[in-house]
Coordinates of C-alpha atoms in Angstrom, one line a residue:
X274 CA 96.8 51.6 -148.5
X275 CA 93.3 51.1 -149.6
X276 CA 91.5 47.9 -150.8
X277 CA 91.3 49.0 -154.5
X278 CA 93.7 47.3 -156.9
X279 CA 96.4 49.9 -158.1
X280 CA 96.7 50.5 -161.8
X281 CA 100.4 49.7 -161.8
X282 CA 100.6 48.2 -165.1
X283 CA 99.0 48.7 -168.6
X284 CA 96.2 46.3 -167.8
X285 CA 93.9 45.0 -170.6
X286 CA 90.4 44.2 -170.2
X287 CA 89.9 42.1 -173.0
X288 CA 87.8 38.9 -172.0
X289 CA 89.4 36.6 -174.7
X290 CA 93.1 35.9 -173.6
X291 CA 93.9 34.4 -176.9
X292 CA 93.5 37.9 -178.4
X293 CA 96.2 39.3 -176.1
X294 CA 99.3 39.7 -178.1
X295 CA 102.7 38.6 -176.8
X296 CA 104.0 42.2 -176.8
X297 CA 101.1 43.1 -174.5
X298 CA 101.8 40.1 -172.2
X299 CA 105.5 41.1 -171.9
X300 CA 104.6 44.5 -170.9
X301 CA 102.2 43.3 -168.0
X302 CA 99.1 43.8 -169.9
X303 CA 97.8 40.3 -170.1
X304 CA 94.2 39.8 -169.2
X305 CA 94.7 38.1 -166.0
X306 CA 96.7 41.0 -164.5
X307 CA 93.5 43.0 -164.5
X308 CA 91.6 40.6 -162.8
X309 CA 93.9 40.2 -159.6
X310 CA 92.1 41.8 -156.9
X311 CA 93.1 43.4 -153.8
X312 CA 93.0 41.3 -150.5
X313 CA 93.3 42.7 -147.1
X314 CA 94.8 40.2 -144.5
X315 CA 95.8 40.3 -141.0
X316 CA 99.1 41.2 -139.0
X317 CA 102.2 40.4 -141.0
X318 CA 106.1 41.4 -140.5
X319 CA 107.5 43.0 -143.5
X320 CA 111.3 42.3 -143.4
X321 CA 110.9 41.5 -139.7
X322 CA 111.1 45.2 -139.2
X323 CA 107.6 46.5 -139.3
X324 CA 105.7 44.4 -136.7
X325 CA 102.0 44.8 -136.3
X326 CA 101.5 46.4 -139.8
X327 CA 98.4 45.9 -141.3
X328 CA 98.9 44.9 -144.9
X329 CA 96.6 45.5 -147.8
X330 CA 97.4 43.2 -150.7
X331 CA 97.1 44.6 -154.1
X332 CA 97.3 41.3 -156.0
X333 CA 96.9 37.8 -154.7
X334 CA 98.4 34.4 -156.2
X335 CA 99.7 31.0 -155.2
X336 CA 103.1 31.3 -156.6
X337 CA 104.9 34.6 -157.3
X338 CA 107.9 34.2 -159.6
X339 CA 110.5 37.0 -159.7
X340 CA 112.4 37.3 -163.0
X341 CA 111.6 36.3 -166.5
X342 CA 114.6 34.5 -167.7
X343 CA 115.0 30.7 -168.3
X344 CA 114.8 29.8 -164.6
X345 CA 111.9 32.0 -163.9
X346 CA 109.9 30.7 -166.9
X347 CA 110.6 27.1 -166.0
X348 CA 109.1 27.8 -162.5
X349 CA 106.1 29.7 -163.7
X350 CA 105.3 27.1 -166.3
X351 CA 105.7 24.2 -163.9
X352 CA 103.7 25.9 -161.3
X353 CA 101.0 26.4 -163.8
X354 CA 101.1 22.8 -164.9
X355 CA 100.6 21.8 -161.3
X356 CA 97.4 23.8 -161.2
X357 CA 98.7 26.8 -159.0
X358 CA 97.9 30.3 -159.8
X359 CA 101.1 32.3 -160.9
X360 CA 102.2 35.9 -161.3
X361 CA 105.6 36.8 -162.6
X362 CA 107.2 40.1 -161.9
X363 CA 110.3 41.6 -163.7
X364 CA 112.0 44.8 -163.0
X365 CA 113.2 45.6 -166.3
X366 CA 110.9 47.1 -169.0
X367 CA 111.5 43.9 -171.2
X368 CA 111.4 40.2 -170.3
X369 CA 113.9 37.5 -171.0
X370 CA 116.8 38.7 -168.9
X371 CA 120.4 37.6 -170.0
X372 CA 118.9 34.3 -171.1
X373 CA 117.4 36.2 -174.1
X374 CA 120.9 37.2 -175.3
X375 CA 122.6 33.7 -174.7
X376 CA 123.0 31.0 -177.1
X377 CA 119.9 29.2 -175.4
X378 CA 121.8 26.0 -174.9
X379 CA 120.6 23.7 -172.0
X380 CA 123.1 21.3 -170.6
X381 CA 121.0 18.3 -169.5
X382 CA 122.6 14.9 -168.3
X383 CA 120.8 11.8 -169.3
X384 CA 118.7 13.4 -171.8
X385 CA 116.4 12.2 -174.4
X386 CA 118.8 12.4 -177.2
X387 CA 121.6 10.4 -175.4
X388 CA 119.0 7.8 -174.6
X389 CA 117.8 7.8 -178.3
X390 CA 121.5 6.7 -179.2
X391 CA 121.6 4.1 -176.4
X392 CA 124.1 6.1 -174.5
X393 CA 123.6 5.4 -170.8
X394 CA 124.6 8.6 -168.8
X395 CA 124.7 6.9 -165.5
X396 CA 124.0 8.8 -162.3
X397 CA 127.1 7.8 -160.4
X398 CA 129.3 8.6 -163.4
X399 CA 127.8 12.0 -164.0
X400 CA 128.0 12.7 -160.3
X401 CA 131.6 12.0 -160.2
X402 CA 132.4 14.1 -163.1
X403 CA 130.5 17.1 -161.5
X404 CA 131.9 16.7 -158.2
X405 CA 135.4 16.4 -159.7
X406 CA 134.8 19.6 -161.5
X407 CA 133.1 21.6 -158.9
X408 CA 135.5 20.7 -156.1
X409 CA 138.7 19.4 -157.3
X410 CA 140.6 20.5 -154.1
X411 CA 138.2 18.0 -152.1
X412 CA 137.3 15.5 -154.4
X413 CA 137.5 11.8 -153.1
X414 CA 136.2 9.0 -155.4
X415 CA 136.3 6.6 -152.4
X416 CA 134.0 8.9 -150.2
X417 CA 130.2 8.3 -150.2
X418 CA 129.8 12.2 -150.9
X419 CA 132.8 12.1 -153.2
X420 CA 134.6 14.4 -150.7
X421 CA 132.2 17.3 -150.5
X422 CA 129.7 18.2 -147.9
X423 CA 126.4 16.6 -147.8
X424 CA 124.6 19.8 -148.6
X425 CA 126.7 20.2 -151.7
X426 CA 126.5 16.7 -152.8
X427 CA 122.7 16.9 -152.4
X428 CA 122.5 19.8 -154.7
X429 CA 124.5 17.9 -157.4
X430 CA 122.0 14.8 -157.0
X431 CA 119.1 17.1 -157.2
X432 CA 120.4 18.5 -160.6
X433 CA 121.0 15.2 -162.1
X434 CA 117.6 13.7 -160.7
X435 CA 115.6 16.5 -162.0
X436 CA 117.2 18.0 -165.0
X437 CA 116.0 15.5 -167.5
X438 CA 112.5 15.3 -165.8
X439 CA 112.2 19.3 -165.9
X440 CA 113.0 19.0 -169.7
X441 CA 110.6 16.4 -170.5
X442 CA 107.8 18.2 -168.6
X443 CA 108.5 21.1 -170.7
X444 CA 108.7 18.9 -173.9
X445 CA 105.7 16.9 -173.3
X446 CA 103.5 19.9 -172.6
X447 CA 104.7 21.9 -175.8
X448 CA 106.5 24.6 -173.8
X449 CA 109.7 24.4 -175.8
X450 CA 111.0 22.5 -178.8
X451 CA 114.8 21.2 -178.4
X452 CA 117.2 19.0 -180.1
X453 CA 120.8 18.0 -179.9
X454 CA 122.9 21.2 -179.9
X455 CA 125.6 20.9 -182.7
X456 CA 128.9 23.0 -182.6
X457 CA 128.1 25.4 -185.1
X458 CA 129.7 24.8 -188.4
X459 CA 130.7 21.3 -187.5
X460 CA 128.4 18.6 -187.8
X461 CA 128.9 16.8 -184.1
X462 CA 127.5 17.2 -180.7
X463 CA 129.1 19.7 -178.3
X464 CA 132.0 18.4 -176.2
X465 CA 131.8 19.2 -172.5
X466 CA 134.1 21.6 -170.9
X467 CA 136.2 19.1 -169.1
X468 CA 136.2 16.1 -171.5
X469 CA 139.6 15.0 -170.6
X470 CA 139.2 13.5 -167.3
X471 CA 138.3 9.8 -166.5
X472 CA 135.3 10.8 -164.5
X473 CA 133.7 12.2 -167.5
X474 CA 132.2 8.9 -169.2
X475 CA 129.8 10.9 -171.4
X476 CA 131.7 13.9 -172.6
X477 CA 129.4 14.7 -175.6
X478 CA 125.9 15.0 -176.3
X479 CA 124.5 16.6 -173.0
X480 CA 124.0 20.1 -174.5
X481 CA 120.6 20.8 -176.2
X482 CA 119.4 23.8 -178.0
X483 CA 116.1 25.3 -178.9
X484 CA 114.6 24.3 -182.4
X485 CA 112.9 26.8 -184.6
X486 CA 109.5 26.0 -186.2
X487 CA 111.6 24.9 -189.4
X488 CA 113.7 22.6 -187.4
X489 CA 116.8 24.7 -187.5
X490 CA 118.8 25.5 -184.5
X491 CA 117.8 28.8 -182.5
X492 CA 119.5 30.8 -179.7
X493 CA 118.3 32.4 -176.5
X494 CA 115.9 34.8 -178.0
X495 CA 114.2 31.7 -179.6
X496 CA 114.2 29.8 -176.2
X497 CA 112.6 32.9 -174.5
X498 CA 110.2 33.4 -177.3
X499 CA 109.0 29.7 -176.8
X500 CA 108.7 30.1 -173.0
X501 CA 106.6 33.5 -173.4
X502 CA 104.4 31.9 -176.0
X503 CA 103.7 29.2 -173.5
X504 CA 103.1 31.7 -170.8
X505 CA 100.6 33.4 -172.9
X506 CA 98.9 30.4 -173.9
X507 CA 98.7 29.5 -170.2
X508 CA 97.3 32.9 -169.2
X509 CA 100.2 33.6 -166.8
X510 CA 100.6 37.3 -166.3
X511 CA 104.1 39.0 -166.4
X512 CA 104.3 42.4 -164.9
X513 CA 107.4 44.4 -166.0
X514 CA 108.6 47.4 -164.4
X515 CA 108.0 45.9 -161.1
X516 CA 111.2 45.8 -159.0
X517 CA 111.2 43.6 -156.0
X518 CA 112.2 45.5 -152.8
X519 CA 111.0 43.7 -149.7
X520 CA 109.6 40.1 -148.7
X521 CA 106.6 40.0 -146.4
X522 CA 106.5 37.4 -143.7
X523 CA 103.8 36.5 -141.2
X524 CA 104.4 36.2 -137.6
X525 CA 105.6 32.7 -137.8
X526 CA 108.4 33.7 -140.0
X527 CA 106.7 32.3 -143.4
X528 CA 107.3 34.4 -146.4
X529 CA 103.8 35.0 -147.7
X530 CA 104.3 37.8 -150.2
X531 CA 106.4 40.5 -151.7
X532 CA 106.5 44.3 -152.1
X533 CA 107.5 45.9 -155.4
X534 CA 108.2 49.3 -156.7
X535 CA 106.2 49.8 -159.9
X536 CA 107.0 53.4 -161.3
X537 CA 107.2 54.9 -157.8
X538 CA 103.9 52.9 -156.6
X539 CA 104.3 50.5 -153.9
X540 CA 102.7 47.1 -154.8
X541 CA 102.1 44.3 -152.5
X542 CA 101.5 40.8 -154.0
X543 CA 100.4 38.1 -151.7
X544 CA 101.6 34.4 -152.4
X545 CA 99.9 31.6 -150.7
X546 CA 102.4 29.0 -151.5
X547 CA 105.7 30.6 -152.3
X548 CA 108.0 33.3 -153.7
X549 CA 110.6 32.0 -156.0
X550 CA 113.4 34.4 -156.9
X551 CA 114.9 33.5 -160.2
X552 CA 116.7 36.9 -161.1
X553 CA 120.1 37.8 -162.2
X554 CA 123.3 38.0 -160.5
X555 CA 125.1 41.4 -159.4
X556 CA 127.3 41.8 -162.5
X557 CA 126.5 45.4 -162.9
X558 CA 126.7 46.3 -159.1
X559 CA 130.2 47.7 -158.8
X560 CA 130.0 48.0 -155.1
X561 CA 129.1 44.3 -154.9
X562 CA 131.9 43.5 -157.4
X563 CA 134.4 45.3 -155.2
X564 CA 133.2 43.5 -152.1
X565 CA 132.8 40.0 -153.3
X566 CA 134.8 39.4 -156.3
X567 CA 138.6 38.4 -155.7
X568 CA 139.6 40.4 -158.8
X569 CA 138.1 43.1 -161.0
X570 CA 135.2 42.2 -163.4
X571 CA 135.7 44.9 -166.1
X572 CA 132.4 44.0 -168.0
X573 CA 129.8 41.4 -168.3
X574 CA 127.2 40.1 -171.0
X575 CA 124.6 40.3 -168.4
X576 CA 121.6 42.5 -169.1
X577 CA 122.1 46.0 -167.3
X578 CA 119.6 45.1 -164.5
X579 CA 121.7 42.4 -163.1
X580 CA 122.4 44.2 -159.8
X581 CA 122.1 41.5 -157.1
X582 CA 118.9 42.8 -155.5
X583 CA 118.2 39.3 -154.0
X584 CA 121.3 39.4 -151.9
X585 CA 119.9 42.5 -150.0
X586 CA 116.3 41.3 -150.0
X587 CA 117.0 37.8 -148.8
X588 CA 119.5 38.9 -146.3
X589 CA 117.1 41.2 -144.7
X590 CA 114.9 38.2 -144.3
X591 CA 117.5 36.2 -142.5
X592 CA 119.0 34.4 -145.4
X593 CA 122.6 32.8 -145.2
X594 CA 124.7 33.7 -148.0
X595 CA 126.7 31.0 -149.9
X596 CA 130.0 31.8 -151.8
X597 CA 129.5 35.2 -153.2
X598 CA 132.7 35.1 -155.2
X599 CA 131.6 33.0 -158.1
X600 CA 130.9 34.1 -161.6
X601 CA 130.2 32.5 -164.9
X602 CA 133.4 34.0 -166.4
X603 CA 134.6 35.2 -169.7
X604 CA 137.3 37.4 -170.9
X605 CA 136.1 40.8 -172.5
X606 CA 137.6 43.3 -174.7
X607 CA 139.0 46.0 -172.3
X608 CA 138.2 48.8 -175.0
X609 CA 134.5 47.9 -175.2
X610 CA 134.2 47.6 -171.4
X611 CA 135.6 51.0 -171.1
X612 CA 132.9 52.3 -173.3
X613 CA 130.1 50.4 -171.6
X614 CA 130.0 47.8 -168.7
X615 CA 127.3 45.9 -170.5
X616 CA 129.2 44.1 -173.3
X617 CA 127.6 42.6 -176.3
X618 CA 129.7 39.6 -176.1
X619 CA 132.7 37.9 -174.5
X620 CA 135.8 36.3 -175.9
X621 CA 134.5 32.9 -175.8
X622 CA 136.5 31.0 -178.3
X623 CA 139.7 33.0 -179.1
X624 CA 140.2 32.4 -183.1
X625 CA 143.8 32.0 -184.4
X626 CA 146.5 29.4 -184.2
X627 CA 149.6 31.6 -184.5
X628 CA 148.4 33.5 -181.4
X629 CA 149.2 33.6 -177.8
X630 CA 148.0 35.4 -174.6
X631 CA 150.5 37.0 -172.6
X632 CA 150.7 39.0 -169.3
X633 CA 152.5 42.2 -168.4
X634 CA 155.7 40.3 -168.4
X635 CA 155.3 39.2 -172.0
X636 CA 154.8 35.5 -170.7
X637 CA 152.1 33.0 -171.4
X638 CA 150.0 32.1 -168.4
X639 CA 147.1 30.1 -169.7
X640 CA 145.9 27.4 -172.3
X641 CA 144.6 29.9 -174.8
X642 CA 142.0 27.3 -176.1
X643 CA 140.3 26.3 -172.9
X644 CA 136.9 27.0 -172.1
X645 CA 136.0 30.8 -171.4
X646 CA 135.0 30.3 -167.7
X647 CA 138.2 28.3 -166.8
X648 CA 140.3 30.3 -169.0
X649 CA 139.3 33.7 -167.4
X650 CA 140.4 32.4 -163.9
X651 CA 143.9 33.4 -165.1
X652 CA 143.2 37.0 -164.6
X653 CA 142.7 36.4 -160.8
X654 CA 146.1 34.9 -160.2
X655 CA 148.3 36.9 -157.6
X656 CA 152.0 37.1 -157.6
X657 CA 152.9 37.2 -153.7
X658 CA 156.5 38.0 -154.5
X659 CA 155.7 41.2 -156.5
X660 CA 152.4 41.9 -154.8
X661 CA 150.7 42.3 -158.0
X662 CA 148.2 40.6 -160.1
X663 CA 150.4 40.2 -163.4
X664 CA 147.3 38.9 -165.3
X665 CA 144.8 41.4 -164.5
X666 CA 145.2 42.3 -168.2
X667 CA 146.2 39.9 -170.9
X668 CA 147.5 40.6 -174.2
X669 CA 146.2 38.3 -177.2
X670 CA 149.1 38.7 -179.6
X671 CA 149.0 37.1 -183.1
X672 CA 150.5 37.5 -186.6
X673 CA 149.4 38.6 -190.1
X674 CA 148.5 35.1 -191.2
X675 CA 146.1 34.6 -188.2
X676 CA 144.9 38.3 -188.8
X677 CA 143.8 37.4 -192.5
X678 CA 143.1 33.7 -192.2
X679 CA 140.6 34.2 -189.2
X680 CA 139.4 37.5 -190.1
X681 CA 135.9 38.3 -189.0
X682 CA 135.9 35.8 -186.2
X683 CA 135.4 37.9 -182.9
X684 CA 137.4 39.5 -181.7
X685 CA 139.5 39.6 -184.8
X686 CA 137.8 42.2 -187.3
X687 CA 137.2 41.7 -191.1
X688 CA 140.3 43.4 -192.1
X689 CA 143.5 43.4 -189.7
X690 CA 143.2 47.2 -188.5
X691 CA 139.5 47.8 -189.0
X692 CA 138.7 47.8 -185.2
X693 CA 140.3 50.5 -183.0
X694 CA 141.0 48.0 -180.1
X695 CA 143.4 46.2 -182.4
X696 CA 147.0 47.4 -181.9
X697 CA 149.8 46.7 -184.4
X698 CA 153.5 47.0 -184.6
X699 CA 156.1 45.9 -187.3
X700 CA 158.3 44.4 -184.5
X701 CA 157.6 43.2 -180.8
X702 CA 159.3 46.4 -179.4
X703 CA 157.0 48.5 -181.4
X704 CA 153.9 46.6 -180.4
X705 CA 154.9 46.8 -176.8
X706 CA 155.2 50.7 -177.0
X707 CA 151.7 50.7 -178.7
X708 CA 150.3 48.6 -176.0
X709 CA 151.8 50.8 -173.1
X710 CA 150.6 54.0 -174.8
X711 CA 147.1 52.4 -174.6
X712 CA 147.4 51.3 -171.1
X713 CA 148.7 54.8 -170.2
X714 CA 145.5 56.4 -171.6
X715 CA 143.4 54.2 -169.5
X716 CA 145.6 54.2 -166.4
X717 CA 143.1 55.9 -164.2
X718 CA 140.6 53.1 -164.7
X719 CA 143.1 50.2 -164.6
X720 CA 144.9 51.0 -161.5
X721 CA 148.1 52.2 -163.4
X722 CA 148.6 48.7 -164.8
X723 CA 151.6 48.6 -167.1
X724 CA 153.9 46.5 -169.1
X725 CA 157.0 45.4 -167.4
X726 CA 160.4 46.6 -168.8
X727 CA 161.3 43.3 -170.2
X728 CA 157.9 42.8 -171.9
X729 CA 159.1 42.9 -175.4
X730 CA 162.2 40.9 -174.7
X731 CA 160.1 38.3 -172.9
X732 CA 157.4 38.3 -175.7
X733 CA 160.0 37.5 -178.4
X734 CA 161.3 34.5 -176.2
X735 CA 157.6 33.4 -175.7
X736 CA 156.8 33.2 -179.2
X737 CA 160.1 31.3 -180.2
X738 CA 159.2 28.7 -177.5
X739 CA 155.6 28.5 -178.7
X740 CA 156.7 28.1 -182.3
X741 CA 158.9 25.0 -181.1
X742 CA 155.6 23.6 -179.4
X743 CA 153.6 24.3 -182.6
X744 CA 156.1 22.5 -184.7
X745 CA 156.3 19.5 -182.4
X746 CA 152.5 19.5 -181.8
X747 CA 153.1 19.2 -178.0
X748 CA 152.5 22.4 -175.8
X749 CA 154.7 21.4 -172.7
X750 CA 153.6 24.5 -170.8
X751 CA 149.9 24.5 -170.9
X752 CA 148.9 21.4 -172.9
X753 CA 147.1 23.5 -175.6
X754 CA 145.4 21.2 -178.0
X755 CA 145.6 18.0 -175.6
X756 CA 141.7 17.9 -174.8
X757 CA 139.1 17.3 -177.5
X758 CA 137.4 20.6 -176.4
X759 CA 140.6 22.5 -177.5
X760 CA 140.9 20.9 -181.1
X761 CA 137.1 20.7 -181.8
X762 CA 136.3 24.3 -181.0
X763 CA 139.3 25.2 -182.9
X764 CA 137.8 23.4 -185.8
X765 CA 134.9 25.5 -185.6
X766 CA 136.8 28.6 -186.2
X767 CA 139.2 27.3 -188.7
X768 CA 137.5 29.2 -191.7
X769 CA 140.3 29.1 -194.2
X770 CA 138.5 28.5 -197.3
X771 CA 139.8 26.4 -200.2
X772 CA 141.9 28.5 -202.6
X773 CA 142.3 31.2 -200.1
X774 CA 145.5 32.9 -199.3
X775 CA 146.3 30.8 -196.4
X776 CA 146.1 27.0 -196.4
X777 CA 144.9 25.0 -193.5
X778 CA 147.5 24.1 -191.1
X779 CA 148.9 20.4 -191.5
X780 CA 150.9 20.4 -188.4
X781 CA 150.6 18.0 -185.6
X782 CA 148.2 20.2 -183.4
X783 CA 145.5 22.3 -185.1
X784 CA 145.6 24.8 -182.4
X785 CA 149.1 26.0 -183.0
X786 CA 151.1 27.3 -185.9
X787 CA 154.3 29.0 -185.9
X788 CA 154.3 32.9 -185.7
X789 CA 155.7 34.6 -188.9
X790 CA 159.4 35.6 -188.6
X791 CA 158.5 39.2 -189.5
X792 CA 155.9 41.6 -188.6
X793 CA 153.4 43.2 -188.6
X794 CA 152.2 41.8 -185.2
X795 CA 148.8 42.6 -183.6
X796 CA 147.5 42.6 -180.0
X797 CA 144.1 43.0 -178.4
X798 CA 143.8 43.9 -174.6
X799 CA 141.8 41.4 -172.7
X800 CA 140.3 41.9 -169.4
X801 CA 138.5 39.7 -166.9
X802 CA 134.7 39.7 -167.4
X803 CA 131.6 37.6 -166.9
X804 CA 128.4 36.4 -168.4
X805 CA 127.0 37.2 -165.0
X806 CA 127.9 36.5 -161.4
X807 CA 126.7 33.3 -159.6
X808 CA 126.9 33.9 -156.0
X809 CA 124.1 34.7 -153.7
X810 CA 121.8 33.1 -150.7
X811 CA 122.4 29.3 -150.0
X812 CA 119.7 27.0 -151.0
X813 CA 119.1 23.4 -150.5
X814 CA 118.2 20.6 -152.7
X815 CA 114.6 21.6 -152.7
X816 CA 115.6 25.3 -154.0
X817 CA 114.5 26.4 -150.6
X818 CA 116.6 29.5 -149.4
X819 CA 118.5 28.7 -146.2
X820 CA 118.8 30.9 -142.9
X821 CA 121.8 31.5 -140.9
X822 CA 121.2 28.1 -139.0
X823 CA 121.0 26.3 -142.3
X824 CA 117.1 25.9 -141.9
X825 CA 114.8 26.6 -144.7
X826 CA 112.9 29.9 -144.7
X827 CA 109.5 28.8 -145.4
X828 CA 107.9 30.0 -148.5
X829 CA 111.2 31.5 -150.1
X830 CA 112.9 29.7 -153.2
X831 CA 115.6 30.7 -155.4
X832 CA 117.0 29.6 -158.8
X833 CA 119.3 31.0 -161.5
X834 CA 122.1 33.4 -161.3
X835 CA 120.8 35.1 -157.9
X836 CA 121.7 32.1 -155.7
X837 CA 125.0 30.6 -154.8
X838 CA 125.8 28.3 -157.5
X839 CA 124.9 24.6 -156.9
X840 CA 127.9 23.7 -159.0
X841 CA 130.5 26.2 -157.4
X842 CA 132.9 27.7 -159.9
X843 CA 132.5 24.6 -162.5
X844 CA 130.9 25.4 -165.9
X845 CA 130.2 21.7 -167.0
X846 CA 129.6 22.3 -170.6
X847 CA 127.7 24.4 -173.1
X848 CA 124.4 25.4 -171.7
X849 CA 125.6 24.8 -168.0
X850 CA 123.9 27.7 -166.6
X851 CA 120.6 27.6 -168.4
X852 CA 120.3 23.9 -167.7
X853 CA 121.0 24.4 -164.1
X854 CA 118.6 27.4 -163.8
X855 CA 115.8 25.6 -165.7
X856 CA 116.2 22.7 -163.4
X857 CA 116.1 24.5 -160.0
X858 CA 113.2 26.6 -161.1
X859 CA 111.2 23.3 -161.9
X860 CA 112.4 22.0 -158.6
X861 CA 111.2 25.1 -156.7
X862 CA 107.8 25.2 -158.2
X863 CA 107.1 21.6 -157.6
X864 CA 108.4 21.8 -153.9
X865 CA 106.2 24.9 -153.3
X866 CA 103.2 23.1 -154.6
X867 CA 103.8 20.0 -152.7
X868 CA 104.8 21.5 -149.4
X869 CA 101.3 23.5 -149.4
X870 CA 99.5 20.3 -150.2
X871 CA 101.2 18.7 -147.2
X872 CA 100.3 21.5 -144.9
X873 CA 96.7 21.5 -146.0

């Protein structure tokens, strides 16, 4: 390689950065991208495999951030605020990652809206809630670390200690505008996903959302738009179509740069203070799904570029992997996932009250109104007696009343049979026949999964039992409606209008209503899916990637879905993923800056 900077992006030479459009910034054409010159340094090791190679750098910076979602933007803005020179690289042709198609919510403990109301979200209380939710099998209230390992506990502490500070830094500098996130059509703060345990002393109000210029609530696209506006204002270049391929170390083992593939050209970027990976998971790497997930993920909401690159890149640099089996789970429609693995949405809040989800035996297996992450765990359950996964696919069964009263609330179409993925039958027997025919059609892609011979008979008994619970108001099998989360989110999707055909239910439990005694009945086939996976290299409380001896790899940091989740499988509340990602991006940038200062 020579010493000339390669023309790997569509660089602009405009002198007035304020004239650079955001579109140009997002395609790697910011003015700063053109001014990053090539620097030739001494002997380095590339992936510990190319000793004594003389590397010629194409670009040079203090902090190199890989990715462009919430975690990456938080890291880049924080680094810039610290006075560090920053470059961002993104392998996709567009920026924002999966964050851009999310709801844009940030779950932040002890945030400014809680404080304004005089609500104290105490550290010890929040830590107990998080430890209880993340590690229920080990949680011990009497233990100083609440029953979890020191490293796990330190990650939870780091999140609580930095999440509000990260948000306030972004707010104070005008990088984002956020306010209390309300539950869509209900004028109330969002309820946490495990509100009904004694450890959760602040079950509402931790979720915040991006505010538009007019003060109304925005979504993930709005959040990313605010972030990228800030990056443009700060002059931080974002180079798209730059896929990270290898980390570059010096002979002391410190990560000092990154090699990228930019449209077939090799680009090497030096990072004097650190490389921060803040990329996606591996939701669309089917080889990794088969290797690491305990059950099949049929589809995911993640952007198609979420293929787990950091697992291989960090592994080659000596990183220890954390738990690779975790994911932010959501049920998806089997029919949609069969058409495209990247799904537009998940079944986050199943509408309907005269509705159940049953397995291949026609039996309920889950509280249908629990949060999407925990509810989707049901697809992983293994029946050792039959050596099968009876819930690999679940069947959302409902009656004519629910089909009409909750119409046009996803996944219910505007009219009962408008969508091809909706199956119907005048009886449970006919419905079972329609379901089995559809399963047979997809047999080669679902492992031959089929209904049991007693499905229709069991389904009829299941509905009869459910009707009894609906009348009494108590679900003795799965406690549907016992938690505030269940009933409040049901309220969001109870869209019966005054004067409509179906009156609002007046029973003792708004999540359940008896099925009609006659058909037609409907079914939608649900499969296990995800927003994205959340497993990868292990990090410490400073967001440093750890090696196989649990020692930090100097100069290498991680945040977002590409690392082993600091919360394990738990999804604390609406906005948990972005809140965690934004916080650890903030932690990483601050540590890289301070570490460099300490070493100088």
